[in-house]
Coordinates of C-alpha atoms in Angstrom, one line a residue:
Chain X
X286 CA 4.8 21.2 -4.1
X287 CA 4.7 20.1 -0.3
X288 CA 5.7 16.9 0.3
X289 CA 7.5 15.4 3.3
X290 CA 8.6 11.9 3.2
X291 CA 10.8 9.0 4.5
X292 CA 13.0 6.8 3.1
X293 CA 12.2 3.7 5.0
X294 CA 9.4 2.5 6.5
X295 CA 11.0 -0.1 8.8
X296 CA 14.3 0.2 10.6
X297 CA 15.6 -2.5 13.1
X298 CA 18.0 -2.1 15.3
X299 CA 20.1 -3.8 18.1
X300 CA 19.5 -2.3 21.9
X301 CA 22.7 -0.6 22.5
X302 CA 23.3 0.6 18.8
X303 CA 22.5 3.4 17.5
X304 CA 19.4 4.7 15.6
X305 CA 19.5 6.6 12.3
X306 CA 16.0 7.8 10.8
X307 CA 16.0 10.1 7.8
X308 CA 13.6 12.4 5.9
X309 CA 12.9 13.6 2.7
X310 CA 11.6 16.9 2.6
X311 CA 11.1 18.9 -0.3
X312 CA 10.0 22.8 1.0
X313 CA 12.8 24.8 1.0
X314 CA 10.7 27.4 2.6
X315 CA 9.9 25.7 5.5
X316 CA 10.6 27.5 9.1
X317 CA 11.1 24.7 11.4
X318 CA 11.5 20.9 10.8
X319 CA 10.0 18.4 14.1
X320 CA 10.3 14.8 15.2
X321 CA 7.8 13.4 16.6
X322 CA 7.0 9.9 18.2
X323 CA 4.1 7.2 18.6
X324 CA 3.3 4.4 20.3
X325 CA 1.4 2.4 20.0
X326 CA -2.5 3.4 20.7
X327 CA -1.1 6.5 22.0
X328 CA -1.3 10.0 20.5
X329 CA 2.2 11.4 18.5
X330 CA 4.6 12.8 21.3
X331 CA 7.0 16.0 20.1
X332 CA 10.8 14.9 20.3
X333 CA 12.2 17.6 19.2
X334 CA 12.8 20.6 16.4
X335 CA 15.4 22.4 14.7
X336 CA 14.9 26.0 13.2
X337 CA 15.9 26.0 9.5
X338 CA 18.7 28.1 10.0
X339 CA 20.6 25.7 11.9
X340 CA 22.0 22.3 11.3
X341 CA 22.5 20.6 14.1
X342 CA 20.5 20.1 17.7
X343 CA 20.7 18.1 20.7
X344 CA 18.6 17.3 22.9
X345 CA 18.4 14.0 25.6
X346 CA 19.8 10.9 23.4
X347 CA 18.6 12.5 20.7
X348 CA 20.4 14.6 17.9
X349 CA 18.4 16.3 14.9
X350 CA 20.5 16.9 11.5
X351 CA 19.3 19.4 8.8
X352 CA 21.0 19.5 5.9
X353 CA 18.9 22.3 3.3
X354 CA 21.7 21.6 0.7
X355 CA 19.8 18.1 -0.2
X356 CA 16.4 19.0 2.0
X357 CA 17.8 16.1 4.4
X358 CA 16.7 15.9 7.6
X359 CA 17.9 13.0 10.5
X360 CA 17.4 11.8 13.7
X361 CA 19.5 10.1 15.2
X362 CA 19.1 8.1 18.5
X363 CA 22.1 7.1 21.1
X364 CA 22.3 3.9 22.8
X365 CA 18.7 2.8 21.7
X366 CA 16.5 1.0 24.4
X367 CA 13.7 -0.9 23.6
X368 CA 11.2 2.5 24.9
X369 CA 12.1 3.7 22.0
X370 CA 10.6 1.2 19.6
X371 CA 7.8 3.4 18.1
X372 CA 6.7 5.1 15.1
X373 CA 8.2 8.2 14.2
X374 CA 7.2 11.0 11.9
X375 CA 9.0 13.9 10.7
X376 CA 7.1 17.2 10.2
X377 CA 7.6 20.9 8.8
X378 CA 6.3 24.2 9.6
X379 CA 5.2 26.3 6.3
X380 CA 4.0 29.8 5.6
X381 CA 2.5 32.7 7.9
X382 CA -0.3 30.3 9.2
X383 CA 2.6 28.0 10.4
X384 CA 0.7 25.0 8.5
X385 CA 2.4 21.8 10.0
X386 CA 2.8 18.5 7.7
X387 CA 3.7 15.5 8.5
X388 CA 5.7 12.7 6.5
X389 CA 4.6 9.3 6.4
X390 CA 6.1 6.9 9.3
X391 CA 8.7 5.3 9.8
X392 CA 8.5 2.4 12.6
X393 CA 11.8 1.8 14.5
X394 CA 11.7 -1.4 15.8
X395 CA 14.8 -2.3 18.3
X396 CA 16.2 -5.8 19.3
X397 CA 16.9 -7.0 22.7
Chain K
X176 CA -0.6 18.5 34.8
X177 CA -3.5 16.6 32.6
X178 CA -3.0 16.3 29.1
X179 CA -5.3 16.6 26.1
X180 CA -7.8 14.1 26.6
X181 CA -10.4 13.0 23.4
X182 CA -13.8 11.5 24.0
X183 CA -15.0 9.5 23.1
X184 CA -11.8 6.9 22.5
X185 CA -13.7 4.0 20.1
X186 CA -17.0 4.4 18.5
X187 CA -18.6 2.9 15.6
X188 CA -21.3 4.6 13.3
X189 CA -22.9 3.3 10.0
X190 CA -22.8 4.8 6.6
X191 CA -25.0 8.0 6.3
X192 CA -24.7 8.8 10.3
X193 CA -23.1 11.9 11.7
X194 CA -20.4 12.1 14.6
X195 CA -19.0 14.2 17.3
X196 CA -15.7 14.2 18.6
X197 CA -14.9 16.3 21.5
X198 CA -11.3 17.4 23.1
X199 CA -10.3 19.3 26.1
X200 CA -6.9 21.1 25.4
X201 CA -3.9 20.7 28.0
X202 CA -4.7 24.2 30.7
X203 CA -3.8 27.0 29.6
X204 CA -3.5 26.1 25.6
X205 CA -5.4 28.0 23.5
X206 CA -4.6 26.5 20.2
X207 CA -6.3 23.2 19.5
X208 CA -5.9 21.0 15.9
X209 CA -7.4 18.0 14.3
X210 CA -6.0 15.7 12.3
X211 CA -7.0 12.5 11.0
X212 CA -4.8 9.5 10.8
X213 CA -5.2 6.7 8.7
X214 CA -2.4 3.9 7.4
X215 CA -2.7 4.9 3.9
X216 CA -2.6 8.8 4.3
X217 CA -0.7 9.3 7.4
X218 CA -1.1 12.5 9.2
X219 CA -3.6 14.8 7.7
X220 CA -4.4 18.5 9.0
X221 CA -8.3 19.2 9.3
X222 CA -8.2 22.4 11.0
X223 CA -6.9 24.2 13.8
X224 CA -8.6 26.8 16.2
X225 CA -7.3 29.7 18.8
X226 CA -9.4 31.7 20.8
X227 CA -13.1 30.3 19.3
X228 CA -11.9 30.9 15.6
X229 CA -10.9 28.6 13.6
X230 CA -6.9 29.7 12.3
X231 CA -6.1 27.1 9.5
X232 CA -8.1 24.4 7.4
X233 CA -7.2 21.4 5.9
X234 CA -8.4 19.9 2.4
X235 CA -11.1 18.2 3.7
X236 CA -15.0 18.2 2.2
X237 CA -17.5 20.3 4.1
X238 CA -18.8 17.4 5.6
X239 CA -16.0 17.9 8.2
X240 CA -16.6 20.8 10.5
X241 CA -15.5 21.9 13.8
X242 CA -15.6 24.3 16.5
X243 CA -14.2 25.7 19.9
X244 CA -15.3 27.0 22.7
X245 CA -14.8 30.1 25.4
X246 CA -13.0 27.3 27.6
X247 CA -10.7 26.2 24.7
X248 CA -12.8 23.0 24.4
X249 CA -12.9 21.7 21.1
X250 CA -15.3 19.4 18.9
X251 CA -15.3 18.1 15.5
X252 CA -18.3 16.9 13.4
X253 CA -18.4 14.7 10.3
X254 CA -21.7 14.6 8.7
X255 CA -23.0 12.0 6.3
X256 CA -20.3 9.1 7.3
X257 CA -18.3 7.4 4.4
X258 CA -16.2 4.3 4.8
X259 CA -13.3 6.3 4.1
X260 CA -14.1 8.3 7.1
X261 CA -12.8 5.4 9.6
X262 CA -9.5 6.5 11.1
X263 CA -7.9 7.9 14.1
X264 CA -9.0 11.6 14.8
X265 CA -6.4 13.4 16.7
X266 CA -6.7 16.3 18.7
X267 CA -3.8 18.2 19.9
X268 CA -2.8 21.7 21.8
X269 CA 0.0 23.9 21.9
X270 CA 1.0 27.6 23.5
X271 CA 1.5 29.9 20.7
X272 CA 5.3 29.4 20.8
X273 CA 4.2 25.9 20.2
X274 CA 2.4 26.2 17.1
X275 CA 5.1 28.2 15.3
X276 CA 7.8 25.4 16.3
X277 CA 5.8 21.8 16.1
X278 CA 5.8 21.9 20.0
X279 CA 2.1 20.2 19.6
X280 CA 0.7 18.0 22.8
X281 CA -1.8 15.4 21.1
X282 CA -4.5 13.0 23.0
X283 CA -4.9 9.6 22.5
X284 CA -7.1 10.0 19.3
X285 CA -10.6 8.9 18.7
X286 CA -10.9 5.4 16.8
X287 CA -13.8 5.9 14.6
X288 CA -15.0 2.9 12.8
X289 CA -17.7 3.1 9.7
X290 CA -19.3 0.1 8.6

């Protein structure tokens, strides 16, 4: 079946350190794997994605990790700041309709 | 550039009452999906819509319907209001390269309350 989870639900972390959030996923057929982010009373915000025949992208701060071997999939966050405190969600793209799911959230919460 | 704004941001209906939700897509963005939030589900799809025709739909009852229009406008109705039904509606839009990669640009959300 679909199912796209996390392995946490809180993480805490010291400003400065950095952040590791992984995911669970368990569609090997999936086309593209997405991070997104919310704060609070706002809508999710798109971080960034990785196509599923890649394994590694970067983007600002930000480095996505997709391992298909064990249907992994990481974010991982450099020098964190307290802006990045916030929910964060991973998501997949399935199937010729491109059906997105999302996981359930994970809130990172970071330490002054 | 505005973003995807949802209207209207809070209401609250009673059992038995129908709702509309409204959202106008981020210029430009054709593709426009709903999904409902909630702290015990998470993230659920309702349905999505490109062009006036609704592309993808969600396991939801037929008591959730929705609809878009010529200007890319979209609403969303839910008929017959349950408890269950209280939860954050999301709207959100995306270019077509968007919607095959996750690149989705969501509002605020709609807070809808059932008592």
């Amino acid at each position: 079946g679909e199912s796209v989870g996390l392995h946490l639900p809180t993480l805490s972390v010291q400003e400065g350190d950095n952040s590791i959030i992984n995911c669970a996923y368990s569609n090997s057929a999936s086309d593209y794997f997405i991070w997104y982010k919310q704060e609070s009373g706002k809508g999710p915000q798109f971080i960034i994605d990785i196509r599923s025949n890649m394994d590694k992208r970067q983007g600002q701060r930000v480095t996505v990790l997709l391992n298909k071997t064990v249907k992994h999939l990481s974010l991982q966050i450099a020098a964190t700041q307290p802006g990045d405190s916030a929910v964060y969600f991973c998501a997949e793209i399935t199937g010729a309709n491109s059906k997105l799911t999302f996981g359930k959230g994970i809130t990172l919460s970071v330490r002054p | 550039k505005a973003g995807v704004t949802q209207t209207p941001r809070y209401l609250i209906k009673t059992r038995g009452q129908q709702v509309t939700l409204s959202c106008s897509p981020i210029s430009g963005h054709r593709s426009v999906s709903w999904y409902q939030q909630t702290p015990g589900q998470g993230l659920q799809f309702l349905f999505e819509y490109f062009s006036e025709t609704q592309r993808n739909k969600g396991n939801f009852p037929g008591r959730f319907s929705g609809r878009q229009f010529s200007n890319s406008r979209s609403e969303m109705n839910v008929s017959t209001l349950e408890l269950g039904d209280s939860a954050l509606y999301l709207c959100a839009s995306s270019l077509p390269h968007g919607r095959n990669t996750g690149e989705l640009f969501f509002g605020e959300g709609s807070r809808l309350t059932v008592l």
